[in-house]
JSON list of C-alpha atoms in Angstrom, two decimals:
[
{"chain": "A", "resi": 1, "resn": "UNK", "atom": "CA", "xyz": [90.53, 113.91, 133.07]},
{"chain": "A", "resi": 2, "resn": "UNK", "atom": "CA", "xyz": [90.68, 111.27, 130.51]},
{"chain": "A", "resi": 3, "resn": "UNK", "atom": "CA", "xyz": [89.86, 112.59, 126.78]},
{"chain": "A", "resi": 4, "resn": "UNK", "atom": "CA", "xyz": [87.91, 110.53, 124.48]},
{"chain": "A", "resi": 5, "resn": "UNK", "atom": "CA", "xyz": [91.08, 109.98, 122.20]},
{"chain": "A", "resi": 6, "resn": "UNK", "atom": "CA", "xyz": [92.86, 108.58, 125.39]},
{"chain": "A", "resi": 7, "resn": "UNK", "atom": "CA", "xyz": [90.15, 106.29, 126.29]},
{"chain": "A", "resi": 8, "resn": "UNK", "atom": "CA", "xyz": [90.00, 105.02, 122.59]},
{"chain": "A", "resi": 9, "resn": "UNK", "atom": "CA", "xyz": [93.77, 104.43, 122.92]},
{"chain": "A", "resi": 10, "resn": "UNK", "atom": "CA", "xyz": [93.57, 102.43, 126.23]},
{"chain": "A", "resi": 11, "resn": "UNK", "atom": "CA", "xyz": [90.61, 100.47, 124.61]},
{"chain": "A", "resi": 12, "resn": "UNK", "atom": "CA", "xyz": [92.55, 99.68, 121.57]},
{"chain": "A", "resi": 13, "resn": "UNK", "atom": "CA", "xyz": [95.83, 98.64, 123.53]},
{"chain": "A", "resi": 14, "resn": "UNK", "atom": "CA", "xyz": [93.28, 96.23, 125.74]},
{"chain": "A", "resi": 15, "resn": "UNK", "atom": "CA", "xyz": [92.07, 94.78, 122.14]},
{"chain": "A", "resi": 16, "resn": "UNK", "atom": "CA", "xyz": [95.80, 94.29, 120.89]},
{"chain": "A", "resi": 17, "resn": "UNK", "atom": "CA", "xyz": [96.83, 92.67, 124.29]},
{"chain": "A", "resi": 18, "resn": "UNK", "atom": "CA", "xyz": [94.15, 90.29, 124.00]},
{"chain": "A", "resi": 19, "resn": "UNK", "atom": "CA", "xyz": [95.13, 89.62, 120.31]},
{"chain": "A", "resi": 20, "resn": "UNK", "atom": "CA", "xyz": [98.60, 88.91, 121.49]},
{"chain": "A", "resi": 21, "resn": "UNK", "atom": "CA", "xyz": [97.44, 86.49, 124.06]},
{"chain": "A", "resi": 22, "resn": "UNK", "atom": "CA", "xyz": [95.19, 84.80, 121.82]},
{"chain": "A", "resi": 23, "resn": "UNK", "atom": "CA", "xyz": [97.85, 84.32, 119.13]},
{"chain": "A", "resi": 24, "resn": "UNK", "atom": "CA", "xyz": [100.24, 83.08, 121.44]},
{"chain": "A", "resi": 25, "resn": "UNK", "atom": "CA", "xyz": [97.89, 80.72, 123.16]},
{"chain": "A", "resi": 26, "resn": "UNK", "atom": "CA", "xyz": [96.72, 79.14, 119.94]},
{"chain": "A", "resi": 27, "resn": "UNK", "atom": "CA", "xyz": [100.40, 78.68, 119.14]},
{"chain": "A", "resi": 28, "resn": "UNK", "atom": "CA", "xyz": [100.97, 77.03, 122.03]},
{"chain": "A", "resi": 29, "resn": "UNK", "atom": "CA", "xyz": [97.98, 74.59, 121.84]},
{"chain": "A", "resi": 30, "resn": "UNK", "atom": "CA", "xyz": [99.04, 73.84, 118.08]},
{"chain": "A", "resi": 31, "resn": "UNK", "atom": "CA", "xyz": [102.59, 73.12, 118.91]},
{"chain": "A", "resi": 32, "resn": "UNK", "atom": "CA", "xyz": [102.22, 71.58, 122.35]},
{"chain": "A", "resi": 33, "resn": "UNK", "atom": "CA", "xyz": [99.21, 69.35, 121.95]},
{"chain": "A", "resi": 34, "resn": "UNK", "atom": "CA", "xyz": [98.17, 68.96, 118.17]},
{"chain": "A", "resi": 35, "resn": "UNK", "atom": "CA", "xyz": [101.51, 68.23, 116.55]},
{"chain": "A", "resi": 36, "resn": "UNK", "atom": "CA", "xyz": [102.38, 65.92, 119.07]},
{"chain": "A", "resi": 37, "resn": "UNK", "atom": "CA", "xyz": [99.03, 64.30, 118.63]},
{"chain": "A", "resi": 38, "resn": "UNK", "atom": "CA", "xyz": [99.36, 64.16, 115.18]},
{"chain": "A", "resi": 39, "resn": "UNK", "atom": "CA", "xyz": [102.86, 62.56, 115.08]},
{"chain": "A", "resi": 40, "resn": "UNK", "atom": "CA", "xyz": [102.94, 60.12, 117.99]},
{"chain": "A", "resi": 41, "resn": "UNK", "atom": "CA", "xyz": [99.33, 59.53, 117.88]},
{"chain": "A", "resi": 42, "resn": "UNK", "atom": "CA", "xyz": [98.36, 59.45, 114.28]},
{"chain": "A", "resi": 43, "resn": "UNK", "atom": "CA", "xyz": [95.54, 62.07, 114.86]},
{"chain": "A", "resi": 44, "resn": "UNK", "atom": "CA", "xyz": [96.18, 64.30, 112.04]},
{"chain": "A", "resi": 45, "resn": "UNK", "atom": "CA", "xyz": [92.70, 65.84, 112.93]},
{"chain": "A", "resi": 46, "resn": "UNK", "atom": "CA", "xyz": [94.04, 67.76, 115.52]},
{"chain": "A", "resi": 47, "resn": "UNK", "atom": "CA", "xyz": [96.09, 69.79, 113.38]},
{"chain": "A", "resi": 48, "resn": "UNK", "atom": "CA", "xyz": [93.23, 70.14, 110.70]},
{"chain": "A", "resi": 49, "resn": "UNK", "atom": "CA", "xyz": [91.19, 71.69, 113.63]},
{"chain": "A", "resi": 50, "resn": "UNK", "atom": "CA", "xyz": [93.81, 73.62, 115.47]},
{"chain": "A", "resi": 51, "resn": "UNK", "atom": "CA", "xyz": [96.00, 75.06, 112.59]},
{"chain": "A", "resi": 52, "resn": "UNK", "atom": "CA", "xyz": [93.02, 76.85, 111.06]},
{"chain": "A", "resi": 53, "resn": "UNK", "atom": "CA", "xyz": [92.24, 78.54, 114.32]},
{"chain": "A", "resi": 54, "resn": "UNK", "atom": "CA", "xyz": [95.74, 79.15, 114.88]},
{"chain": "A", "resi": 55, "resn": "UNK", "atom": "CA", "xyz": [95.68, 80.91, 111.11]},
{"chain": "A", "resi": 56, "resn": "UNK", "atom": "CA", "xyz": [92.63, 83.14, 112.14]},
{"chain": "A", "resi": 57, "resn": "UNK", "atom": "CA", "xyz": [94.36, 84.30, 115.49]},
{"chain": "A", "resi": 58, "resn": "UNK", "atom": "CA", "xyz": [97.44, 85.34, 113.54]},
{"chain": "A", "resi": 59, "resn": "UNK", "atom": "CA", "xyz": [95.37, 87.31, 110.92]},
{"chain": "A", "resi": 60, "resn": "UNK", "atom": "CA", "xyz": [93.42, 88.66, 113.85]},
{"chain": "A", "resi": 61, "resn": "UNK", "atom": "CA", "xyz": [96.52, 89.64, 115.57]},
{"chain": "A", "resi": 62, "resn": "UNK", "atom": "CA", "xyz": [97.75, 91.67, 112.32]},
{"chain": "A", "resi": 63, "resn": "UNK", "atom": "CA", "xyz": [94.50, 93.28, 111.99]},
{"chain": "A", "resi": 64, "resn": "UNK", "atom": "CA", "xyz": [94.71, 94.36, 115.54]},
{"chain": "A", "resi": 65, "resn": "UNK", "atom": "CA", "xyz": [98.14, 95.54, 114.87]},
{"chain": "A", "resi": 66, "resn": "UNK", "atom": "CA", "xyz": [97.03, 97.67, 111.71]},
{"chain": "A", "resi": 67, "resn": "UNK", "atom": "CA", "xyz": [94.33, 99.29, 113.85]},
{"chain": "A", "resi": 68, "resn": "UNK", "atom": "CA", "xyz": [96.88, 99.73, 116.70]},
{"chain": "A", "resi": 69, "resn": "UNK", "atom": "CA", "xyz": [99.56, 101.76, 114.86]},
{"chain": "A", "resi": 70, "resn": "UNK", "atom": "CA", "xyz": [97.31, 103.57, 112.30]},
{"chain": "A", "resi": 71, "resn": "UNK", "atom": "CA", "xyz": [96.83, 106.46, 114.83]},
{"chain": "A", "resi": 72, "resn": "UNK", "atom": "CA", "xyz": [100.59, 107.32, 114.14]},
{"chain": "A", "resi": 73, "resn": "UNK", "atom": "CA", "xyz": [101.43, 107.66, 117.72]},
{"chain": "A", "resi": 74, "resn": "UNK", "atom": "CA", "xyz": [103.96, 104.65, 117.71]},
{"chain": "A", "resi": 75, "resn": "UNK", "atom": "CA", "xyz": [107.67, 104.65, 117.10]},
{"chain": "A", "resi": 76, "resn": "UNK", "atom": "CA", "xyz": [109.04, 102.60, 114.23]},
{"chain": "A", "resi": 77, "resn": "UNK", "atom": "CA", "xyz": [110.63, 100.34, 116.41]},
{"chain": "A", "resi": 78, "resn": "UNK", "atom": "CA", "xyz": [107.85, 99.41, 118.33]},
{"chain": "A", "resi": 79, "resn": "UNK", "atom": "CA", "xyz": [105.83, 98.62, 115.17]},
{"chain": "A", "resi": 80, "resn": "UNK", "atom": "CA", "xyz": [108.70, 96.31, 114.21]},
{"chain": "A", "resi": 81, "resn": "UNK", "atom": "CA", "xyz": [108.59, 94.68, 117.64]},
{"chain": "A", "resi": 82, "resn": "UNK", "atom": "CA", "xyz": [105.05, 93.95, 117.48]},
{"chain": "A", "resi": 83, "resn": "UNK", "atom": "CA", "xyz": [105.38, 92.48, 113.78]},
{"chain": "A", "resi": 84, "resn": "UNK", "atom": "CA", "xyz": [108.55, 90.36, 114.69]},
{"chain": "A", "resi": 85, "resn": "UNK", "atom": "CA", "xyz": [106.67, 89.54, 117.68]},
{"chain": "A", "resi": 86, "resn": "UNK", "atom": "CA", "xyz": [104.09, 87.46, 115.58]},
{"chain": "A", "resi": 87, "resn": "UNK", "atom": "CA", "xyz": [106.81, 85.95, 113.78]},
{"chain": "A", "resi": 88, "resn": "UNK", "atom": "CA", "xyz": [108.80, 84.43, 116.72]},
{"chain": "A", "resi": 89, "resn": "UNK", "atom": "CA", "xyz": [107.16, 81.54, 118.52]},
{"chain": "A", "resi": 90, "resn": "UNK", "atom": "CA", "xyz": [105.86, 82.82, 121.58]},
{"chain": "A", "resi": 91, "resn": "UNK", "atom": "CA", "xyz": [106.89, 86.33, 121.10]},
{"chain": "A", "resi": 92, "resn": "UNK", "atom": "CA", "xyz": [103.48, 87.75, 121.47]},
{"chain": "A", "resi": 93, "resn": "UNK", "atom": "CA", "xyz": [103.67, 86.91, 125.07]},
{"chain": "A", "resi": 94, "resn": "UNK", "atom": "CA", "xyz": [106.66, 89.39, 125.43]},
{"chain": "A", "resi": 95, "resn": "UNK", "atom": "CA", "xyz": [104.50, 91.78, 123.18]},
{"chain": "A", "resi": 96, "resn": "UNK", "atom": "CA", "xyz": [101.60, 91.48, 125.47]},
{"chain": "A", "resi": 97, "resn": "UNK", "atom": "CA", "xyz": [103.83, 92.96, 128.38]},
{"chain": "A", "resi": 98, "resn": "UNK", "atom": "CA", "xyz": [105.17, 95.54, 126.60]},
{"chain": "A", "resi": 99, "resn": "UNK", "atom": "CA", "xyz": [101.67, 96.79, 125.82]},
{"chain": "A", "resi": 100, "resn": "UNK", "atom": "CA", "xyz": [100.47, 96.26, 129.48]},
{"chain": "A", "resi": 101, "resn": "UNK", "atom": "CA", "xyz": [103.33, 98.66, 130.32]},
{"chain": "A", "resi": 102, "resn": "UNK", "atom": "CA", "xyz": [102.21, 101.22, 127.74]},
{"chain": "A", "resi": 103, "resn": "UNK", "atom": "CA", "xyz": [98.92, 100.89, 128.85]},
{"chain": "A", "resi": 104, "resn": "UNK", "atom": "CA", "xyz": [99.68, 101.41, 132.51]},
{"chain": "A", "resi": 105, "resn": "UNK", "atom": "CA", "xyz": [101.77, 104.46, 131.74]},
{"chain": "A", "resi": 106, "resn": "UNK", "atom": "CA", "xyz": [98.59, 105.90, 129.86]},
{"chain": "A", "resi": 107, "resn": "UNK", "atom": "CA", "xyz": [96.42, 105.18, 132.87]},
{"chain": "A", "resi": 108, "resn": "UNK", "atom": "CA", "xyz": [99.00, 106.83, 135.17]},
{"chain": "A", "resi": 109, "resn": "UNK", "atom": "CA", "xyz": [99.27, 109.94, 133.01]},
{"chain": "A", "resi": 110, "resn": "UNK", "atom": "CA", "xyz": [95.62, 110.44, 132.47]},
{"chain": "A", "resi": 111, "resn": "UNK", "atom": "CA", "xyz": [94.79, 110.41, 136.47]}
]
């Protein structure tokens, strides 16, 4: 039987995984599409649009990180991994996989 606290932790992990994927995806779009269009095609409007979107995704990621680790159930090395993941290009994709494993373990232990 799953307790309400366990269900909330699983839901928070799902939200954090979404934030990780969103941040990583917007960075891919920025680096892979918008920046080349700006420098090779002279379309600076692309970075003017995608840059702030990625900035908001980055802020959302850190907001979700604060909410996720605020329950105190996270080891310091996990918190550091999630912070560093946002600072290394595409690190949030690696972080998402680690969060998925943690979510799967929670689901297994509660069945």
